[in-house]
Each structure stands twice: as structure tokens, then as C-alpha cells.
Coordinates of C-alpha atoms and ligand atoms in Angstrom, one line a residue:
M1 CA -7.1 -24.7 19.1
K2 CA -5.5 -20.2 18.4
S3 CA -3.3 -20.7 15.6
I4 CA -0.7 -18.5 17.4
Q5 CA 1.7 -20.4 19.3
L6 CA 4.6 -19.4 21.1
K7 CA 7.1 -21.8 22.2
T8 CA 10.4 -19.9 23.4
E9 CA 11.2 -16.7 24.1
I10 CA 10.9 -14.4 21.4
P11 CA 13.3 -13.9 19.7
G12 CA 14.2 -17.7 20.1
P13 CA 18.1 -18.9 20.9
K14 CA 17.7 -19.2 16.7
S15 CA 16.4 -16.2 15.7
K16 CA 19.0 -14.0 17.9
A17 CA 21.9 -16.1 16.0
L18 CA 20.8 -15.3 12.8
M19 CA 20.3 -11.1 14.1
K20 CA 24.2 -11.0 14.9
R21 CA 24.8 -12.0 11.0
R22 CA 22.6 -10.1 10.3
E23 CA 24.5 -7.3 11.9
A24 CA 27.7 -8.8 10.8
A25 CA 26.7 -8.3 7.3
V26 CA 24.0 -6.7 6.7
P27 CA 24.1 -2.1 6.7
R28 CA 21.8 -1.0 9.4
G29 CA 19.3 0.7 6.9
P30 CA 17.0 -1.7 6.2
Y31 CA 14.1 -1.8 9.2
H32 CA 12.9 -5.0 10.8
A33 CA 8.9 -5.3 11.8
T34 CA 10.4 -7.6 13.9
P35 CA 13.8 -9.9 15.0
I36 CA 12.4 -12.9 14.3
F37 CA 14.1 -14.7 10.5
A38 CA 11.4 -16.4 9.5
A39 CA 11.5 -20.8 8.4
R40 CA 8.3 -21.2 6.6
S41 CA 4.6 -19.3 5.6
E42 CA 1.5 -20.6 4.7
G43 CA -2.0 -19.0 4.0
A44 CA -1.8 -15.8 6.8
M45 CA 1.1 -17.8 9.2
I46 CA 4.2 -18.1 10.0
E47 CA 7.0 -20.2 11.2
D48 CA 10.2 -18.9 12.8
V49 CA 13.6 -20.9 13.1
D50 CA 12.6 -21.3 16.5
G51 CA 9.1 -23.3 15.7
N52 CA 7.4 -20.0 16.9
K53 CA 3.5 -19.3 14.8
F54 CA 2.8 -16.0 14.7
L55 CA -0.4 -14.3 12.7
D56 CA 0.6 -12.6 9.5
F57 CA -1.2 -9.0 9.9
A58 CA 1.8 -7.3 7.6
G59 CA 1.3 -9.4 4.9
G60 CA 4.9 -8.7 3.5
I61 CA 4.1 -5.5 3.3
G62 CA 0.7 -5.4 1.6
C63 CA 2.1 -8.3 -1.2
L64 CA 0.6 -11.2 -0.2
N65 CA -3.4 -10.6 -0.5
T66 CA -3.8 -14.6 -2.1
G67 CA -1.8 -16.1 1.1
H68 CA 1.9 -17.4 1.9
R69 CA 2.1 -19.8 -0.9
P70 CA -1.0 -21.2 -2.1
A71 CA -1.0 -24.2 -4.0
E72 CA -1.7 -22.6 -7.1
I73 CA 0.8 -20.7 -7.2
E74 CA 3.6 -23.1 -6.1
S75 CA 1.9 -25.3 -8.6
A76 CA 2.9 -22.7 -11.8
L77 CA 5.9 -21.8 -10.4
R78 CA 7.4 -25.7 -10.3
G79 CA 5.1 -25.4 -14.1
Q80 CA 7.5 -22.7 -15.1
I81 CA 11.2 -23.8 -13.8
E82 CA 10.2 -26.4 -16.4
K83 CA 10.6 -24.4 -18.8
Y84 CA 12.6 -21.4 -18.2
L85 CA 13.9 -19.3 -16.3
H86 CA 15.2 -16.2 -17.2
L87 CA 15.4 -15.4 -21.2
C88 CA 14.8 -11.2 -20.8
F89 CA 11.5 -9.6 -22.8
S90 CA 13.8 -7.5 -24.4
V91 CA 16.0 -10.5 -25.8
T92 CA 13.7 -13.1 -26.2
P93 CA 10.3 -12.7 -25.8
Y94 CA 7.5 -14.9 -23.8
E95 CA 4.4 -15.4 -23.4
G96 CA 3.4 -15.1 -20.0
Y97 CA 4.1 -11.4 -19.8
V98 CA 2.1 -10.5 -23.1
A99 CA -0.5 -12.3 -20.6
V100 CA -0.5 -10.5 -17.8
A101 CA 0.1 -7.4 -19.4
E102 CA -3.5 -8.0 -21.3
K103 CA -5.0 -9.0 -18.0
L104 CA -4.2 -5.6 -16.5
N105 CA -5.0 -4.1 -19.7
A106 CA -8.7 -6.1 -19.2
L107 CA -8.8 -5.7 -14.7
T108 CA -8.0 -2.4 -14.4
P109 CA -10.7 0.3 -14.9
G110 CA -11.5 2.2 -18.3
K111 CA -12.7 0.9 -21.4
F112 CA -10.0 2.3 -23.8
A113 CA -7.7 0.4 -25.5
K114 CA -5.3 0.0 -23.3
K115 CA -1.3 -1.4 -22.8
T116 CA 0.9 -2.8 -19.8
F117 CA 5.0 -2.6 -19.4
L118 CA 7.0 -4.5 -16.1
V119 CA 9.4 -4.4 -14.0
N120 CA 10.5 -5.5 -11.4
S121 CA 8.9 -2.8 -8.4
G122 CA 6.7 -0.6 -7.2
A123 CA 9.5 2.4 -7.3
E124 CA 10.8 1.6 -11.0
A125 CA 6.8 1.7 -12.0
I126 CA 6.9 5.1 -10.7
E127 CA 10.1 5.8 -12.8
N128 CA 9.0 4.4 -15.9
A129 CA 5.4 6.5 -15.7
V130 CA 6.9 9.3 -15.4
K131 CA 8.9 8.9 -17.8
I132 CA 6.0 7.6 -20.3
A133 CA 4.2 11.2 -18.5
R134 CA 6.7 13.7 -19.5
A135 CA 6.9 11.0 -22.9
Y136 CA 3.6 11.5 -24.1
T137 CA 3.3 14.9 -22.5
K138 CA 6.4 16.9 -23.6
R139 CA 5.8 18.5 -20.9
P140 CA 7.7 18.3 -17.2
S141 CA 6.4 18.9 -14.3
I142 CA 4.7 16.6 -11.8
I143 CA 2.9 17.1 -9.1
A144 CA 2.7 14.9 -5.6
F145 CA 0.7 15.1 -2.0
N146 CA 1.8 15.0 1.7
D147 CA 2.2 12.1 3.2
A148 CA 2.6 10.7 0.1
F149 CA 4.6 7.2 -0.7
H150 CA 5.9 6.1 -4.6
G151 CA 9.0 4.2 -3.8
R152 CA 12.5 4.7 -2.4
T153 CA 15.0 5.3 -6.0
M154 CA 15.1 8.0 -6.9
M155 CA 12.8 9.3 -8.7
A156 CA 10.1 7.7 -6.4
L157 CA 11.5 9.7 -3.7
S158 CA 11.4 12.9 -5.7
L159 CA 8.0 12.8 -5.2
T160 CA 7.8 11.1 -2.2
S161 CA 6.3 13.6 1.4
K162 CA 8.0 11.6 4.8
T163 CA 11.0 13.2 5.9
H164 CA 12.4 11.1 8.1
P165 CA 13.5 8.1 7.2
Y166 CA 12.5 8.3 3.7
K167 CA 14.4 11.5 2.0
A168 CA 16.8 12.9 5.2
G169 CA 20.3 13.0 4.3
F170 CA 19.7 11.7 0.5
E171 CA 19.8 14.9 -0.6
P172 CA 19.4 17.0 -3.9
F173 CA 16.0 14.8 -6.0
P174 CA 15.2 15.0 -9.0
G175 CA 13.5 18.2 -9.9
D176 CA 10.2 19.6 -11.6
V177 CA 8.3 17.8 -8.1
Y178 CA 4.9 19.8 -6.7
R179 CA 3.6 19.3 -4.0
L180 CA 0.2 19.9 -2.4
P181 CA -2.2 18.7 0.8
Y182 CA -3.8 15.3 0.8
A183 CA -7.5 14.5 1.2
Y184 CA -6.3 14.2 5.1
C185 CA -9.8 15.2 6.3
Y186 CA -8.4 13.7 9.7
R187 CA -5.6 16.0 10.0
C188 CA -7.1 19.1 6.9
S189 CA -4.5 21.2 5.8
Y190 CA -6.8 23.8 5.3
G191 CA -9.1 23.8 8.9
L192 CA -11.8 23.2 7.3
T193 CA -14.3 20.4 7.0
Y194 CA -16.0 17.6 4.6
P195 CA -18.5 17.8 3.9
S196 CA -19.0 22.0 4.0
C197 CA -15.0 22.1 2.7
K198 CA -15.8 22.0 -1.0
L199 CA -13.3 19.6 -1.6
A200 CA -10.9 22.5 -1.4
C201 CA -8.7 20.1 -1.5
A202 CA -8.7 19.0 -4.4
T203 CA -9.8 22.1 -6.5
A204 CA -6.0 23.6 -4.9
L205 CA -4.9 22.1 -8.0
E206 CA -6.6 24.9 -10.2
D207 CA -4.3 27.7 -7.8
A208 CA -1.7 25.7 -7.9
F209 CA -0.8 26.5 -11.2
K210 CA -1.1 30.6 -10.5
R211 CA 0.8 30.6 -8.0
V212 CA 3.1 27.3 -8.2
V213 CA 3.7 25.7 -11.4
A214 CA 2.0 26.6 -15.2
A215 CA -0.4 23.9 -16.3
E216 CA 0.9 23.8 -19.1
S217 CA 3.7 22.8 -17.6
V218 CA 2.7 19.7 -16.2
A219 CA 3.0 16.2 -16.9
A220 CA 1.8 14.6 -14.2
V221 CA -0.6 14.5 -11.1
I222 CA 0.7 11.6 -9.9
A223 CA -1.8 10.1 -5.9
E224 CA -2.7 6.2 -4.5
P225 CA -6.0 6.9 -4.5
V226 CA -6.1 5.6 -0.9
L227 CA -2.9 7.0 1.3
G228 CA -0.6 3.6 1.8
E229 CA 2.3 4.2 4.1
G230 CA 1.0 7.8 4.7
G231 CA -1.7 6.4 6.6
F232 CA -4.6 4.1 4.9
I233 CA -6.0 7.3 4.1
A234 CA -9.7 7.3 1.6
P235 CA -10.8 10.9 0.7
P236 CA -14.3 11.4 0.3
K237 CA -16.2 9.8 -2.5
E238 CA -16.0 13.3 -5.8
Y239 CA -12.2 14.1 -3.9
Y240 CA -10.6 12.0 -7.2
S241 CA -13.6 12.7 -9.8
T242 CA -12.6 16.2 -9.0
L243 CA -8.8 16.0 -9.8
H244 CA -9.1 14.6 -12.7
E245 CA -11.3 16.5 -14.3
I246 CA -9.4 19.6 -13.8
C247 CA -6.2 17.5 -15.0
H248 CA -8.3 16.6 -18.4
K249 CA -9.0 20.2 -18.8
H250 CA -5.7 21.5 -18.7
G251 CA -4.1 18.5 -20.8
I252 CA -2.4 16.5 -17.4
L253 CA -2.7 12.2 -17.0
F254 CA -3.2 11.3 -14.0
I255 CA -1.7 8.5 -12.3
A256 CA -2.9 6.4 -9.8
D257 CA 0.0 4.6 -7.8
E258 CA -2.5 1.5 -6.5
V259 CA 1.2 -0.4 -5.3
Q260 CA -0.7 -0.8 -2.0
S261 CA -4.4 -0.2 -2.7
G262 CA -4.2 -2.8 -5.9
I263 CA -4.7 -5.5 -6.8
G264 CA -7.7 -6.8 -4.9
R265 CA -6.7 -5.1 -1.0
T266 CA -9.8 -2.7 -0.4
G267 CA -12.7 -5.0 -2.0
K268 CA -12.4 -4.0 -5.6
F269 CA -9.6 -4.6 -7.9
F270 CA -8.7 -1.3 -7.7
A271 CA -9.6 1.7 -5.3
S272 CA -9.6 3.5 -8.0
E273 CA -13.6 1.8 -9.2
H274 CA -14.4 2.6 -5.7
Y275 CA -14.3 6.6 -6.6
G276 CA -15.1 5.9 -10.8
I277 CA -11.5 7.3 -12.1
E278 CA -10.0 6.0 -15.0
P279 CA -6.4 7.1 -14.5
D280 CA -4.5 7.6 -18.0
I281 CA -1.9 5.1 -15.8
I282 CA -2.6 3.7 -12.9
I283 CA 0.8 1.4 -11.3
S284 CA 0.7 -1.8 -9.7
A285 CA 3.4 -4.5 -8.0
K286 CA 3.2 -5.7 -3.8
S287 CA 0.6 -9.0 -4.4
L288 CA 0.2 -8.3 -8.2
G289 CA 3.4 -10.6 -8.0
G290 CA 1.4 -13.6 -5.4
G291 CA 4.8 -12.9 -3.4
L292 CA 7.0 -12.6 -6.1
P293 CA 8.6 -9.3 -7.7
L294 CA 6.5 -8.3 -9.9
A295 CA 4.9 -4.6 -11.1
A296 CA 2.7 -2.9 -14.2
V297 CA 3.2 0.1 -15.0
T298 CA -0.6 0.5 -17.0
G299 CA -2.0 3.0 -19.7
R300 CA -3.5 4.8 -22.7
A301 CA -2.6 2.6 -25.3
E302 CA -1.5 5.9 -27.4
V303 CA 0.3 7.1 -23.8
M304 CA 2.4 3.9 -23.5
D305 CA 3.2 4.2 -26.9
A306 CA 4.8 7.6 -26.3
A307 CA 8.1 6.2 -25.4
G308 CA 10.1 5.2 -28.4
V309 CA 11.1 1.7 -29.2
G310 CA 14.3 0.9 -26.8
G311 CA 13.0 4.0 -24.1
L312 CA 11.7 1.0 -22.2
G313 CA 12.6 -2.1 -20.6
G314 CA 15.3 -3.3 -18.0
T315 CA 16.6 -7.3 -17.4
F316 CA 14.8 -8.6 -15.8
G317 CA 11.1 -6.4 -15.3
G318 CA 8.6 -9.1 -16.2
N319 CA 10.2 -12.0 -15.7
P320 CA 9.2 -15.1 -16.1
L321 CA 8.0 -16.8 -13.0
A322 CA 7.3 -13.7 -11.6
C323 CA 4.8 -14.2 -14.6
A324 CA 3.8 -16.8 -13.5
A325 CA 2.8 -16.9 -10.2
A326 CA 0.8 -13.3 -11.1
L327 CA -0.8 -15.2 -13.0
A328 CA -1.6 -17.4 -10.5
A329 CA -2.4 -14.4 -8.2
L330 CA -5.2 -13.1 -10.4
E331 CA -6.5 -16.0 -10.6
I332 CA -7.0 -17.3 -7.6
I333 CA -8.8 -13.5 -6.2
E334 CA -11.7 -14.2 -8.9
K335 CA -12.1 -17.5 -8.3
E336 CA -11.7 -17.6 -4.6
G337 CA -14.5 -13.8 -3.7
L338 CA -11.7 -12.4 -2.2
L339 CA -12.5 -9.0 -3.0
A340 CA -15.9 -10.1 -1.3
R341 CA -13.8 -11.4 1.4
S342 CA -12.0 -7.7 1.3
T343 CA -15.1 -6.2 1.7
Q344 CA -15.7 -8.4 4.8
L345 CA -12.6 -8.1 6.8
G346 CA -13.2 -4.5 6.3
Q347 CA -16.6 -4.9 7.6
K348 CA -15.9 -6.9 10.8
F349 CA -12.7 -4.3 11.3
E350 CA -15.4 -1.0 11.4
A351 CA -17.3 -3.4 13.3
R352 CA -14.3 -4.6 15.9
G353 CA -13.4 -0.6 15.5
K354 CA -16.8 1.4 16.4
R355 CA -16.0 -0.8 19.9
W356 CA -13.0 0.7 20.4
T357 CA -13.5 3.9 20.1
K358 CA -15.9 3.7 22.5
N359 CA -13.4 2.0 25.8
F360 CA -9.8 3.9 24.0
Q361 CA -9.7 7.6 23.8
M362 CA -7.0 6.8 22.1
V363 CA -8.5 5.5 19.0
G364 CA -8.9 8.8 17.3
E365 CA -10.3 7.6 13.6
V366 CA -10.5 4.2 12.3
R367 CA -10.8 4.3 8.6
G368 CA -10.2 2.9 5.6
L369 CA -11.3 0.8 2.0
G370 CA -12.6 -3.1 2.9
G371 CA -9.3 -4.7 3.7
M372 CA -6.7 -2.1 3.7
C373 CA -7.9 -1.0 7.5
A374 CA -6.0 1.3 10.0
I375 CA -7.0 3.5 13.5
E376 CA -5.4 6.1 14.0
L377 CA -3.7 7.5 17.3
V378 CA -4.5 10.2 19.0
K379 CA -3.1 11.0 22.7
N380 CA -6.0 13.4 23.5
P381 CA -8.8 12.7 21.3
A382 CA -9.8 16.8 21.5
T383 CA -6.5 17.8 20.5
R384 CA -5.3 14.8 17.9
E385 CA -2.2 15.2 19.4
P386 CA -0.5 11.8 17.2
A387 CA 0.7 9.1 19.2
A388 CA 3.9 7.5 18.2
D389 CA 5.2 6.2 20.8
E390 CA 2.1 4.0 21.9
T391 CA 1.3 3.0 18.5
K392 CA 5.2 1.7 18.6
K393 CA 4.6 -0.1 22.2
I394 CA 1.1 -1.2 20.4
A395 CA 3.4 -2.8 17.9
Q396 CA 5.6 -4.2 20.2
Y397 CA 2.6 -6.0 22.4
C398 CA 1.1 -7.7 19.3
Y399 CA 4.9 -8.9 18.7
E400 CA 5.0 -10.0 21.5
H401 CA 2.3 -11.7 21.8
G402 CA 2.4 -13.2 18.1
L403 CA 0.7 -10.6 15.7
I404 CA 2.7 -9.3 13.9
T405 CA 2.1 -5.6 12.5
I406 CA 3.5 -2.9 10.9
T407 CA 2.4 0.4 11.3
A408 CA 2.0 3.9 9.1
G409 CA 1.9 7.3 8.9
T410 CA 3.6 10.1 8.5
Y411 CA 3.7 11.2 12.4
G412 CA 4.2 6.9 13.0
N413 CA 0.8 7.0 14.6
V414 CA -0.9 4.4 12.5
M415 CA -1.8 0.8 12.8
R416 CA -2.2 -0.2 9.3
I417 CA -4.1 -4.1 8.4
L418 CA -2.5 -5.5 5.0
V419 CA -3.7 -9.4 6.7
P420 CA -3.4 -12.1 3.4
L421 CA -7.6 -12.2 2.6
V422 CA -7.4 -15.5 3.4
V423 CA -6.8 -15.5 6.6
T424 CA -10.1 -17.6 8.4
D425 CA -12.6 -15.5 10.2
A426 CA -11.2 -17.3 13.4
Q427 CA -7.3 -16.3 12.6
F428 CA -8.8 -12.7 11.8
E429 CA -10.9 -12.7 15.0
E430 CA -7.7 -14.0 17.1
G431 CA -5.4 -11.1 15.5
L432 CA -7.6 -8.7 16.7
D433 CA -7.9 -9.8 20.1
V434 CA -4.4 -9.2 20.0
L435 CA -5.2 -5.8 19.0
E436 CA -7.3 -5.5 20.8
A437 CA -5.5 -6.6 24.4
A438 CA -2.9 -4.0 23.3
L439 CA -5.1 -1.1 23.1
A440 CA -5.6 -2.2 26.5
Q441 CA -2.1 -2.1 27.6
V442 CA -1.5 0.7 26.3
S443 CA -4.5 3.4 26.4
T444 CA -5.6 4.8 29.6
A445 CA -9.6 3.5 29.0
I446 CA -10.6 7.2 28.8
P447 CA -14.4 6.3 27.2
H448 CA -15.4 9.1 23.9
N449 CA -18.2 9.4 21.6
E450 CA -16.3 10.5 18.5
L451 CA -16.2 8.8 15.7
V452 CA -15.5 8.6 12.5
T453 CA -15.3 5.7 9.1
S454 CA -14.2 5.7 5.2
N455 CA -16.2 8.3 4.0
L456 CA -17.2 7.1 0.8
Ligands
PLP501 C1 1.9 3.6 -2.5 C2 3.2 2.8 -2.9 N1 3.9 2.9 -3.9 C3 5.2 2.8 -4.0 C4 6.9 1.7 -3.4 C5 7.2 1.4 -3.8 O1 6.9 0.0 -4.0 P1 8.3 -0.8 -4.5 O2 8.7 -1.0 -2.6 O3 8.0 -2.0 -4.2 O4 9.9 0.0 -4.7 C6 4.9 1.3 -2.2 C7 6.1 0.9 -1.6 O5 5.3 0.7 0.0 C8 4.1 1.4 -1.9 O6 3.0 1.5 -1.2

């Protein structure tokens, strides 16, 4: 039996009525990928208020690697509810916070001594990583990359790249942020091709110290090991070790923003592991809380201790319920073999993707790492003109056929997969069937032979 079951026209009458209330009560700023209102969820499924069942390939934007409402997280939350809900770690500490910190100190790459500070969101973690890097290095500047997304608070937004809809109209942003092209091989800013490019985009960092900002002014370089919002781009294998080496040579910290790529999404606990790097600071969020708001800044102990007592904090950061959920989520990933499952889902997606690149000329590139996979859509494979309108149509077709998806990319032309890793094989295939039907519907099916996959 199919998992997707649409019983009413969608959105159904109850969702429509709620949307009217939402429009009157909530500003238009927060965007919705779908206009249906949720009633309940489980595993990789969402049921709406009209009784329609949707397959969820978005996972609340990558927050549900362990699935909707796993029994272990529910029971951890119930156990915590019996004890206390909120204390504020800055007033009365509690064990759950320390246990999450210990777990992340052990799971993040690098055998050196580490410490972890907990906050509520990815953006808040980015803000704090910048504070910590500046406190440690006593330098002001931060280098970020084109196509990066680091969040929506002001410093995070300053580091984020995409102008519309994220930055435009919200200027001015905090300063001392500099930006370089990313290793977006499909659209190389230098017009080069890997590997003959000799990683010009990574060595450009040295050049930037002459032409853009002095190395001795730079506190940190921040990058997403696999771009999330920017289009699920996994750079070539040696990219990060090259960047990392240059950073270390100049006493600059390397911050890995693993908000989207971390917590098992790519088949390893952290995408940095695929690249063999040990970031000085690593940021986790999204799936860390198993569905509850929790984010973390983990780093070298001496770096993390640079901020003075009272210099870091926040009322809700590391809330006891979120910590209980996180401990259960991290255990599920280990016990249920979700890292291997992520790799397997990536392989299944790549196999389908190969077929799509042959059958649909609009599929320009199939890429990703493990279960963090995507297709980039183009109007024409030769010109690589982004197919943003077509991508919207594909997402709309998927929604109309019961598959919840989200798009990505600076040009809005990437379909990304962030399906809960607990999805069954049958559900995953069912979802890919819908996506394939959407491609067939929207694309003009002219075969071509170009196939580019991850460089790893
Ligand atoms: C890589 C990355 N960094 C930071 C953020 C911001 O996280 P949050 O939305 O929890 O503030 C996101 C959110 O999508 C992200 O993908």
C-alpha cells in the first residue's frame, strides 16, 4: 500500500481556514513550502488537518534525521517532564547539558581536548562562534564564502551570501566580513575545471591576504563543509585540507558550520570527517535536538575558554527538554545504524539520478554526500542557465502528489533531499517516483549524456 494518501483536494478545507487565520495573525515574512497545516507526524510521514497523508522529504529542513517522533525521544521527553522543564544553565546547572557537551566533544572530529556551549538555533551558534573566535585570536575579521547560508540574525546574515530574500532591505550588517568564491565546480567562478584547476578557489585565500584583508586581522574562516541552502555542493576532496592548512599557517581558526550537514546527514556524524579535517570550532544544530530547538558550538578547549565568565550565555540555551531529546537522538543514530542508512539512501538517489540525467535534459547535475543529495536543474545543459521557474513547478507537482520537498540554491534551481533517515525503502522509492514524474511533467525529455556526480 502507498504511504501517500490524499483524501481531499489540497489544501483541504481545514488547512484553508487555518491559512486565513495565519494570514491575518502572522506577518508574510515567514515562508511556507506547502500550504497545508499539520495534525500529526510519524517516521517520514505527515498527516494534515484534513486527513491527507504526505511523505516528508524535507524533514523540517533537515531537523529530523531520526524521524518524526521516535519512541525513544518521546520517552526521554516524558521522563524529563517529570523532573523539571526549565532552570537556566546560568542559574542552576543540570546534568543533561553536560552530557550533551560530553557527547559532542567525543563525536566531533579531532582527538584534542574540546568543550561545547549550547544555544537555541543555528544562527545563535554562529553568532557565538564568531564571538569566541574573536576573543581567542584578538582579531576582528571573518572570511565567508559565496553561496553560504549561516542564518538570519544580523552577524549570521552578514556571513550569509544570498541577497534575495535574505539580506535585501535589512542592511547595514555588522562589518569585518569578507567573502570569497566557493568550490562550486558546476559554476566555477574562475571558469576552471577540477582537477586541472589545482583548487584555485582554495588557494585564493592566500591571495586574499594580499588584496582583501591582512591575514593577521583574520580571526576565522567559516564554511559549510557541504553547502546547504546554497545548493548541496560538496567540494572536491582536498579543498578543505587546503583551506585548513592556509588558516593554520596564519593563526586563523577554521569554523565548520555543520548545522545542515551534521548529525549523520551525510553518512558520517559530521561532513568534515569525509574531508579528513579537524575544525577548530564546529557548529551543530537542526537534527541535534531530534525535533527540539538546540544548537551547539564545539571547539578546542583553549579556544572555547577564551570568552570570560558570563561572556557566553542565554536564558533558554541547552534547555533540559532539548538536551534529553538530543541525547536520545544521538543514541538512535548509533543504535539504528543511521550513518550507514544515510550512505545507502545517497546511493539509491544517485542511481535514480543517473537515469534522470540521461532522460531529462533539465537535470544538469546530480550531487551530494550520502543522504544529503540534490539535483540542479538547468534550462539547457550546455549553457547551464538556471531553471528556477521549472524547479518551482517540480516542487509544486510533488506537493500536489503528496510529496513535501524544499528547493535550494542561489538561483533557486536545486531540489534537495532531507528525508528523515528512518524512511523505509518503499517510502523512499515512492517519493523518488513522484519526483521522477514531476521531472517528466515539467521537462522536455531530450536525452543527453552529461553526468557529473560528487567529486568525493
Ligand atoms: C548551514 C546553516 N547554518 C546556519 C543555519 C541557521 O540555523 P537556524 O535556522 O537554526 O538559525 C542554517 C539554517 O538552515 C543552515 O543551514
